[in-house]
mmCIF file of C-alpha atoms in Angstrom:
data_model
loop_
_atom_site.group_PDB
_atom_site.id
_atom_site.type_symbol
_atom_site.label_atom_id
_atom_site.label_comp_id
_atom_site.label_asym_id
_atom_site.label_seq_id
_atom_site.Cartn_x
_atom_site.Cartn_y
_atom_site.Cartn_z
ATOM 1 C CA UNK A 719 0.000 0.000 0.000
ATOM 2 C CA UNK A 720 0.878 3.241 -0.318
ATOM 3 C CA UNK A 721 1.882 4.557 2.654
ATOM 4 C CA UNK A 722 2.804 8.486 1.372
ATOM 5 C CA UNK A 723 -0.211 10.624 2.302
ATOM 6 C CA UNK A 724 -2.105 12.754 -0.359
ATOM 7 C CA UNK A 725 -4.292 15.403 -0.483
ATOM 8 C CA UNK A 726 -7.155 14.616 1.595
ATOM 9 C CA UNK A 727 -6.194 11.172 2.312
ATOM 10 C CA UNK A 728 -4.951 11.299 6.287
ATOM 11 C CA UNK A 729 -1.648 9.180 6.775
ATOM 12 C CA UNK A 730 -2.080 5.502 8.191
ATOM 13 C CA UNK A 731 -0.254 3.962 11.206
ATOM 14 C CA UNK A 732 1.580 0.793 10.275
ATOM 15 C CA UNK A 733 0.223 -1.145 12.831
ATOM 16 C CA UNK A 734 1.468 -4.841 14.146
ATOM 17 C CA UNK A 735 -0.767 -7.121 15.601
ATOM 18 C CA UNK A 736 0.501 -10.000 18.540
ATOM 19 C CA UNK A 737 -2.463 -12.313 19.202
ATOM 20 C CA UNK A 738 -2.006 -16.006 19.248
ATOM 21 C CA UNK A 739 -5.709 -16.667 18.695
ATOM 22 C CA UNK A 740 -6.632 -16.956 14.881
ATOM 23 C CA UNK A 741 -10.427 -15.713 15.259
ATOM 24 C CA UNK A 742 -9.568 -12.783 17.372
ATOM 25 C CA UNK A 743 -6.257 -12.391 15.622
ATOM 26 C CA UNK A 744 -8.181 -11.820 12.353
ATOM 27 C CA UNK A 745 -10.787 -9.958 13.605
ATOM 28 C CA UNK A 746 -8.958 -7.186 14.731
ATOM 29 C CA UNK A 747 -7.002 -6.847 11.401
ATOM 30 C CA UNK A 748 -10.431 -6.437 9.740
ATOM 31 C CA UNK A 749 -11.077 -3.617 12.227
ATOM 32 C CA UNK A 750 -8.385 -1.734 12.419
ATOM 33 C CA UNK A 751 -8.312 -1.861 8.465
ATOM 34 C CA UNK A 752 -12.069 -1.149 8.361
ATOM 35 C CA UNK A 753 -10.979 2.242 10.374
ATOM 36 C CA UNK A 754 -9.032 3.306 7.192
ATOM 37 C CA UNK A 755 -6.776 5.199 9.667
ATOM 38 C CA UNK A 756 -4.235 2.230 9.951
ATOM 39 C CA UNK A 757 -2.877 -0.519 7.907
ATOM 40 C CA UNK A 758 -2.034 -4.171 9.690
ATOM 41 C CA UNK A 759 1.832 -4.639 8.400
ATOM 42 C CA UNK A 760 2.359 -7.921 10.176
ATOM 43 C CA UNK A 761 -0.163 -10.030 12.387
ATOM 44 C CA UNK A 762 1.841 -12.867 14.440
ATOM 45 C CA UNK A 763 1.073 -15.532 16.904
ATOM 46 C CA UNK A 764 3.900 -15.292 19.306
ATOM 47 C CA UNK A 765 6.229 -13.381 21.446
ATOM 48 C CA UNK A 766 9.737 -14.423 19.351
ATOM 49 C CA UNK A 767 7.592 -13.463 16.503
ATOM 50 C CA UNK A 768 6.919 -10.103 17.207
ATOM 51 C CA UNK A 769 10.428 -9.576 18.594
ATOM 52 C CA UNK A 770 11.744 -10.319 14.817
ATOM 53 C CA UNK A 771 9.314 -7.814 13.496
ATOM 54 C CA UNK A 772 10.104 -5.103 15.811
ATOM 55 C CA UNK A 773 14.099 -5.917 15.040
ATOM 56 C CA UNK A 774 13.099 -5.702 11.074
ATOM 57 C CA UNK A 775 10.985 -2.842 11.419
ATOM 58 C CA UNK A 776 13.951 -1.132 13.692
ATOM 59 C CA UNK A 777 15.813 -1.227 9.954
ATOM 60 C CA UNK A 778 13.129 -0.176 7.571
ATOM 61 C CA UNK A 779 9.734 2.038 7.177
ATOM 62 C CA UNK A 780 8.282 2.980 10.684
ATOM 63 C CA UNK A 781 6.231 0.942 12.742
ATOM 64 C CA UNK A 782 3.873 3.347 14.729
ATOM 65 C CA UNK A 783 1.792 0.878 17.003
ATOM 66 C CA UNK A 784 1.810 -2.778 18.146
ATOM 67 C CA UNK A 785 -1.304 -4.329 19.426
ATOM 68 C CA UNK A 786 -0.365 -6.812 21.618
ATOM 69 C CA UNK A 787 -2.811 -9.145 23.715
ATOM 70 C CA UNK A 788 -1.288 -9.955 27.291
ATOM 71 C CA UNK A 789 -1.960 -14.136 27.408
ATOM 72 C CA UNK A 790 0.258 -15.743 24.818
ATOM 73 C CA UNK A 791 0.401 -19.443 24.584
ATOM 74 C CA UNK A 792 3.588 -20.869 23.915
ATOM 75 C CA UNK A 793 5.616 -18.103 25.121
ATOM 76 C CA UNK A 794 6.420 -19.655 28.784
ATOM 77 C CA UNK A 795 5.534 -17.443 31.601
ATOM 78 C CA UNK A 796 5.901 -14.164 29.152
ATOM 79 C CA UNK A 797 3.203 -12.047 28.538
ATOM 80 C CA UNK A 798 2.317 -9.122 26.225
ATOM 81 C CA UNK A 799 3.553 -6.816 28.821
ATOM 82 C CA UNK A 800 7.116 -8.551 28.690
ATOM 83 C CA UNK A 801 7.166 -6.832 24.941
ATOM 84 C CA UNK A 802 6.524 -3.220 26.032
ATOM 85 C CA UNK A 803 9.086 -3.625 29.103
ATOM 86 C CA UNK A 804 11.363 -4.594 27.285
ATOM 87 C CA UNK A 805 11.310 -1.350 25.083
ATOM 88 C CA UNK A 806 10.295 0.773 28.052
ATOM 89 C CA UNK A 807 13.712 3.274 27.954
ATOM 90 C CA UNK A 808 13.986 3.036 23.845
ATOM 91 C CA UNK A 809 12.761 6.250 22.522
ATOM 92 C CA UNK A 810 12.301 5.097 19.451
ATOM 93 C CA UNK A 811 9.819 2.508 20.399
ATOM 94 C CA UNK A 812 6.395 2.102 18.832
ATOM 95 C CA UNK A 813 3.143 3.117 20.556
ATOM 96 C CA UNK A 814 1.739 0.111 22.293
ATOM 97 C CA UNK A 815 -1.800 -0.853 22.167
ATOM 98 C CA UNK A 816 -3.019 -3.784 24.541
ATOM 99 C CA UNK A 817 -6.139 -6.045 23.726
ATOM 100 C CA UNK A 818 -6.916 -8.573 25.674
ATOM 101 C CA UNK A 819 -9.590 -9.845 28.356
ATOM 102 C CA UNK A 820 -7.968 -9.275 31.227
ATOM 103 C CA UNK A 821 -8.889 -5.823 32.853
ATOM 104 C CA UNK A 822 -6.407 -6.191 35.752
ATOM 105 C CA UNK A 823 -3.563 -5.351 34.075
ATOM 106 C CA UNK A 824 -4.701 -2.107 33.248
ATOM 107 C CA UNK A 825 -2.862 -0.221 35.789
ATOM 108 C CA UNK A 826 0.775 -1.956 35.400
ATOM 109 C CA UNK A 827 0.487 -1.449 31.702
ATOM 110 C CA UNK A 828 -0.262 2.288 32.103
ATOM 111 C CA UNK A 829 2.722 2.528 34.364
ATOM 112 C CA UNK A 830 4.859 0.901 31.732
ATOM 113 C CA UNK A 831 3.469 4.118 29.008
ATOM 114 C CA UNK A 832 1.140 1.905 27.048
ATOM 115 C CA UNK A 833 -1.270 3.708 24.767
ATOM 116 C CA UNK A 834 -4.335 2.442 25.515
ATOM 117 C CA UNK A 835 -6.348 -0.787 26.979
ATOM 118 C CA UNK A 836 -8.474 -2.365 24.670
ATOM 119 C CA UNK A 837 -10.624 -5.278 26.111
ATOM 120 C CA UNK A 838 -12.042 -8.090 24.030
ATOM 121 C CA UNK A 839 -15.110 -8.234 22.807
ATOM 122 C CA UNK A 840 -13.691 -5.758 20.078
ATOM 123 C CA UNK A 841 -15.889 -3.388 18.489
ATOM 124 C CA UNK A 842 -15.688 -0.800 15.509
ATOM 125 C CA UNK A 843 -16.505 2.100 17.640
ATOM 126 C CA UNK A 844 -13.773 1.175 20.368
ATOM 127 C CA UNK A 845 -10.776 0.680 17.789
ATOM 128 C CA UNK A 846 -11.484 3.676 15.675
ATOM 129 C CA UNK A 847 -11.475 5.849 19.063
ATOM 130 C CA UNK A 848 -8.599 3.990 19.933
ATOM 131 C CA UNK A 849 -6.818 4.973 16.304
ATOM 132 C CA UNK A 850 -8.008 8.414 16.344
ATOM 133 C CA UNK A 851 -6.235 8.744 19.978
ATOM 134 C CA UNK A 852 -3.151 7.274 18.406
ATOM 135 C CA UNK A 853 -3.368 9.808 15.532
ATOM 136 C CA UNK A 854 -2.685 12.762 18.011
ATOM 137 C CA UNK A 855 -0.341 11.394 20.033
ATOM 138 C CA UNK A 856 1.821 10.578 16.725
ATOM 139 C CA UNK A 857 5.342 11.604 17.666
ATOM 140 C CA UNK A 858 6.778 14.325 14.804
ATOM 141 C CA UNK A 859 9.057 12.737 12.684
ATOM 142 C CA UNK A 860 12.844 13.521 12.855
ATOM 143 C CA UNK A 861 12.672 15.481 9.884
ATOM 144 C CA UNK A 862 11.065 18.045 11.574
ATOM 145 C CA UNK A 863 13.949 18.385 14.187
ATOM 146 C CA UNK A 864 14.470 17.372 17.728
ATOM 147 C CA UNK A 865 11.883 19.041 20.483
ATOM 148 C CA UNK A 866 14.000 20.898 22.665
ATOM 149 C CA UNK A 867 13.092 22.306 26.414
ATOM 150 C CA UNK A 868 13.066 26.237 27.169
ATOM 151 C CA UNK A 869 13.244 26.728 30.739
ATOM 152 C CA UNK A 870 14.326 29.937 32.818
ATOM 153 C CA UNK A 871 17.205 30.872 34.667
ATOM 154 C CA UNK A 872 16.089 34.432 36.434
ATOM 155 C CA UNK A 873 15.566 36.569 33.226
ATOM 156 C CA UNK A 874 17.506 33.984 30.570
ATOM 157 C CA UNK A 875 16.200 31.694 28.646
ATOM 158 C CA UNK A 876 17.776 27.987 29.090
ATOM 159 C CA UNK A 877 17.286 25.178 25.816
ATOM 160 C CA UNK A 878 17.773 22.050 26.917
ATOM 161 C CA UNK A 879 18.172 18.379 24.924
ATOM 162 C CA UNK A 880 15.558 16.021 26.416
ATOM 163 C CA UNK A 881 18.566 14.036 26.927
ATOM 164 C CA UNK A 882 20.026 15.688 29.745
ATOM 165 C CA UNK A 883 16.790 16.302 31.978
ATOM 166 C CA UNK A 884 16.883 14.097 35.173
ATOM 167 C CA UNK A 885 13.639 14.572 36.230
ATOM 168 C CA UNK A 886 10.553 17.278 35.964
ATOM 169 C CA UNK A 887 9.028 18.495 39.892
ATOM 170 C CA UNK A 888 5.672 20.333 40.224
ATOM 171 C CA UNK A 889 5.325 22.340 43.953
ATOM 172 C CA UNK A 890 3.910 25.409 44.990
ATOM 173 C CA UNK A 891 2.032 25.601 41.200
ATOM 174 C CA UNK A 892 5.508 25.870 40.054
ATOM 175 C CA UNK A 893 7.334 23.200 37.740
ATOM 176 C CA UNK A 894 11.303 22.690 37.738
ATOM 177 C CA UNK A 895 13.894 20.926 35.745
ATOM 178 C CA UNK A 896 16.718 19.683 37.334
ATOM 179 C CA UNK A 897 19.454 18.756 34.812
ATOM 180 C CA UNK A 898 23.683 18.118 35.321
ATOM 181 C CA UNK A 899 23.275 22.364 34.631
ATOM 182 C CA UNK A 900 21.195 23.109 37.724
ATOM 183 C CA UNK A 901 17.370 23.154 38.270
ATOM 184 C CA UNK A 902 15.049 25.427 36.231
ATOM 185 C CA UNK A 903 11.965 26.801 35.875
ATOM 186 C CA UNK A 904 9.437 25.918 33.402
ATOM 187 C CA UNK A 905 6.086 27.381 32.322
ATOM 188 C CA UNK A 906 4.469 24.065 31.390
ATOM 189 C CA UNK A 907 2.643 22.051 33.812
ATOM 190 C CA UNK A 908 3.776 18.416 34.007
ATOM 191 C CA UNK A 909 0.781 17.181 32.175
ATOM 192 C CA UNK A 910 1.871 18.756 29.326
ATOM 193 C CA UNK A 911 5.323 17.945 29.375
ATOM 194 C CA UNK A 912 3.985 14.291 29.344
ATOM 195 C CA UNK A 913 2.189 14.932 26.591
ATOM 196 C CA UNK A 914 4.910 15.958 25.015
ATOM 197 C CA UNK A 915 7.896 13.784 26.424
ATOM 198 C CA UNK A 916 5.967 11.210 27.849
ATOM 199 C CA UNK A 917 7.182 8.123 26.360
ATOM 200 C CA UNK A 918 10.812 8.943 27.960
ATOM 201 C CA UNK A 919 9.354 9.762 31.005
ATOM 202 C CA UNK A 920 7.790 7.778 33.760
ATOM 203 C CA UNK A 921 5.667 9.193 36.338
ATOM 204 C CA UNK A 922 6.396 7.904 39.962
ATOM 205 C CA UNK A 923 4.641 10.881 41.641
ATOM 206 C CA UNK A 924 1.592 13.421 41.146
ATOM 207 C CA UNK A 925 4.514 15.383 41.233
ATOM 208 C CA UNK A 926 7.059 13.775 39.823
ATOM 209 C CA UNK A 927 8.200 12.778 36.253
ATOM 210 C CA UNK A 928 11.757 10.758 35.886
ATOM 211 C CA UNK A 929 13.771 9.599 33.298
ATOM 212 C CA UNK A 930 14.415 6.686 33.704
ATOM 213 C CA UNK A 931 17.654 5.989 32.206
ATOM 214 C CA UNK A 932 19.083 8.115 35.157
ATOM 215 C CA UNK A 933 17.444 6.304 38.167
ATOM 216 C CA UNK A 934 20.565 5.017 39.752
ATOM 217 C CA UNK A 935 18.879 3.721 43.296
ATOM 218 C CA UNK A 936 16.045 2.368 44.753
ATOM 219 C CA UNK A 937 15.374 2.868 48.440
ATOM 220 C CA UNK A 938 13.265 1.449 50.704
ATOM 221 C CA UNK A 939 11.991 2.731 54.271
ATOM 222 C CA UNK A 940 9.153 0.928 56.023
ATOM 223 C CA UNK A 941 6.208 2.270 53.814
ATOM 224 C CA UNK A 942 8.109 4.441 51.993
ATOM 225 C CA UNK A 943 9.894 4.361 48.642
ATOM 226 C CA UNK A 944 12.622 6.592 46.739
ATOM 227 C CA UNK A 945 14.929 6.659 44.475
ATOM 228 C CA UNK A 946 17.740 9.003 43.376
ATOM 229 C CA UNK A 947 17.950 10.076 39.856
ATOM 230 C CA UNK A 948 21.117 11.737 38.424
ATOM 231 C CA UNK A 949 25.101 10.460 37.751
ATOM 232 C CA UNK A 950 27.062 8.370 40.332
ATOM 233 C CA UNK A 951 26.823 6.072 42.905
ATOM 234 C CA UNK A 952 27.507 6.606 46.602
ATOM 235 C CA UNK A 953 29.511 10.300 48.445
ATOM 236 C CA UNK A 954 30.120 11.910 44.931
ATOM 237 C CA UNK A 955 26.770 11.188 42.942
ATOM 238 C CA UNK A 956 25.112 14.316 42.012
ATOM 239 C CA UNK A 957 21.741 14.394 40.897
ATOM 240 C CA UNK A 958 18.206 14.562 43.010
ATOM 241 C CA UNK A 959 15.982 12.360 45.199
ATOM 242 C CA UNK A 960 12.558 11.768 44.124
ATOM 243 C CA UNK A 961 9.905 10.439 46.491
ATOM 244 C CA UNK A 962 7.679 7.425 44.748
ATOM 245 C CA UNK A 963 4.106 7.036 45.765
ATOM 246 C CA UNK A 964 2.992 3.909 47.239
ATOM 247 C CA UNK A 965 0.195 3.146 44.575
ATOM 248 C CA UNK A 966 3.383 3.402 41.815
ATOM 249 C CA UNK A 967 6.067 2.198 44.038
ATOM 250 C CA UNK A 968 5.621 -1.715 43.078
ATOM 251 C CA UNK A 969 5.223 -0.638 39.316
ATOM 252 C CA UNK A 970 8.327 1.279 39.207
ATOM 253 C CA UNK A 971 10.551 -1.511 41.120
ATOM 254 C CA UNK A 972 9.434 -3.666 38.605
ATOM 255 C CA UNK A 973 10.202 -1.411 35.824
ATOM 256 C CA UNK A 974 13.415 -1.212 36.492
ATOM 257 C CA UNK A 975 13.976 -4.902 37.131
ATOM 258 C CA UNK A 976 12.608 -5.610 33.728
ATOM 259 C CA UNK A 977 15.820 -4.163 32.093
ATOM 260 C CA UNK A 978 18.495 -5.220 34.807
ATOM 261 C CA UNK A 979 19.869 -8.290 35.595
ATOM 262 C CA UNK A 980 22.305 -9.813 38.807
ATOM 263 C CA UNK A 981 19.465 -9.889 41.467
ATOM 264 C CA UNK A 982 18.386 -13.432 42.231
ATOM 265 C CA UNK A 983 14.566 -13.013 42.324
ATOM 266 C CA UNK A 984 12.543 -15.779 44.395
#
C-alpha cells in the first residue's frame, strides 16, 4: 500500500498485531483496516515473533503501534507486557496498544506508558477511538527536528536536549527541571510535558516525572519508597531524590527490574 499521504487522504499507522488466537487475531485486522486510519503490516502468533518484526521494522519504514494481547500461549511465563518492558527506555519505540480480556492489568500497563487498553469483545466504535487517539499522540518525525526544552534561569532563557533532563518536579504551582546544569523553571505544567515527552518519562509521583535511564537507586523505608535520579553512585553522585508514591512504588521496582539483571529473584 501506499503509505505516502495525499491530499485529503490522512496518513495511516503501520500497525502490528501480537495475538495467538486466529479468530480474534483476524478480527482485529479487519477492524483496524475497516478504520481506514491504519494498515495491519504484520499479524503474528507469538512473542519471538513479534520480537523479529520489531528488530526488522527497527531497519526499515516505521512501525507506529503494536497491538499486543497480554496471554500468549507458547511463550512460557511471558506475557504481552514482557514486549513493552522490554522497550520501556527506547525512545524510538512504537506506541503500544493492549487487547486482551484481562482488565487487571490495566494499571501496570499504564505505568509501563502503554497507549491504551483495549478489552475483548472488540468493536468498531472502540478501535477507531482507539486509532483516532493514536493519531494525536503521533510523535513528529525527525525530519522536523528534535523538540527541545526552554526553561528559565532568572531573566535567561535555558534550551535544553531532552537528553540531559533528570527529572521534571511540580510544587507550589511551580514546575522545575533539574538537569547536570542546575534546576530550572518551566512554564508548562507536568501534564503537558507528558504529553509531550511522555514516552521517555515515567511518572512515579503526582509530582514527579523521571527519566528513567538516570534512576541510579532504589530505596526502601518501612512504607516508603525513593529513588535518586542523576550520575554516580555513593559520596560523589550528584543528581536529586525523588519520592515514589505507594500506589506506583511496586510498578516502578518492577520497571526497572525488567531491564536489569544480577538480582536473584525468588
Amino acid at each position: 500500500m501506499n503509505m505516502v499521504p495525499t491530499a485529503g487522504d490522512a496518513y495511516r499507522l503501520r500497525a502490528l498485531v501480537v495475538e495467538d488466537e486466529w479468530p480474534a487475531r483476524n478480527y482485529l485486522v479487519e477492524l483496524i483496516e475497516a478504520s481506514g486510519l491504519a494498515e495491519v503490516v504484520g499479524a503474528v502468533a507469538s512473542l519471538g515473533e513479534a520480537r523479529q518484526a520489531l528488530q526488522l521494522a527497527a531497519g526499515g519504514p516505521e512501525l507506529d503501534v503494536v497491538f499486543v494481547d497480554i496471554a500468549l500461549t507458547g511463550s512460557d511465563d511471558a506475557t504481552g507486557l514482557d514486549l513493552v518492558r522490554a522497550s520501556v527506555h527506547d525512545p524510538r519505540r512504537p506506541m503500544f496498544v493492549l487487547a486482551t480480556a484481562f482488565k487487571e492489568h490495566a494499571i501496570e500497563a499504564f505505568a509501563l506508558g502503554v497507549d491504551d487498553y483495549l478489552l475483548k469483545p472488540f468493536t468498531q466504535e472502540r478501535v477507531d477511538q482507539c486509532l483516532r487517539r493514536l493519531h494525536a499522540r503521533k510523535r513528529p518525525s525527525p525530519a522536523a527536528g528534535p523538540l527541545r526544552i526552554v526553561a528559565r534561569r532568572g531573566k535567561n532563557l535555558v534550551f535544553l536536549e531532552p537528553s540531559e533532563v533528570w527529572a521534571f518536579e511540580a510544587a507550589d504551582r511551580l514546575t522545575s527541571v533539574h538537569t547536570p546544569h542546575g534546576t530550572f523553571d518551566l512554564d508548562l505544567s507536568l501534564a503537558s510535558i507528558e504529553a509531550s515527552f511522555g514516552r521517555a518519562l515515567t511518572r512515579v509521583h503526582r509530582n514527579w516525572l523521571v527519566n528513567a535511564a538516570y534512576i541510579k537507586e532504589l530505596e526502601r523505608d518501612g512504607g516508603d519508597t525513593r529513588i535518586f535520579v542523576g550520575v554516580g553512585i555513593g559520596p560523589e553522585r550528584r543528581g536529586v531524590c525523588v519520592p515514589v508514591s505507594r500506589d506506583r512504588a511496586q510498578s516502578v521496582r518492577d520497571m526497572l527490574l525488567a531491564s536489569a539483571t544480577g538480582l536473584r529473584r525468588g
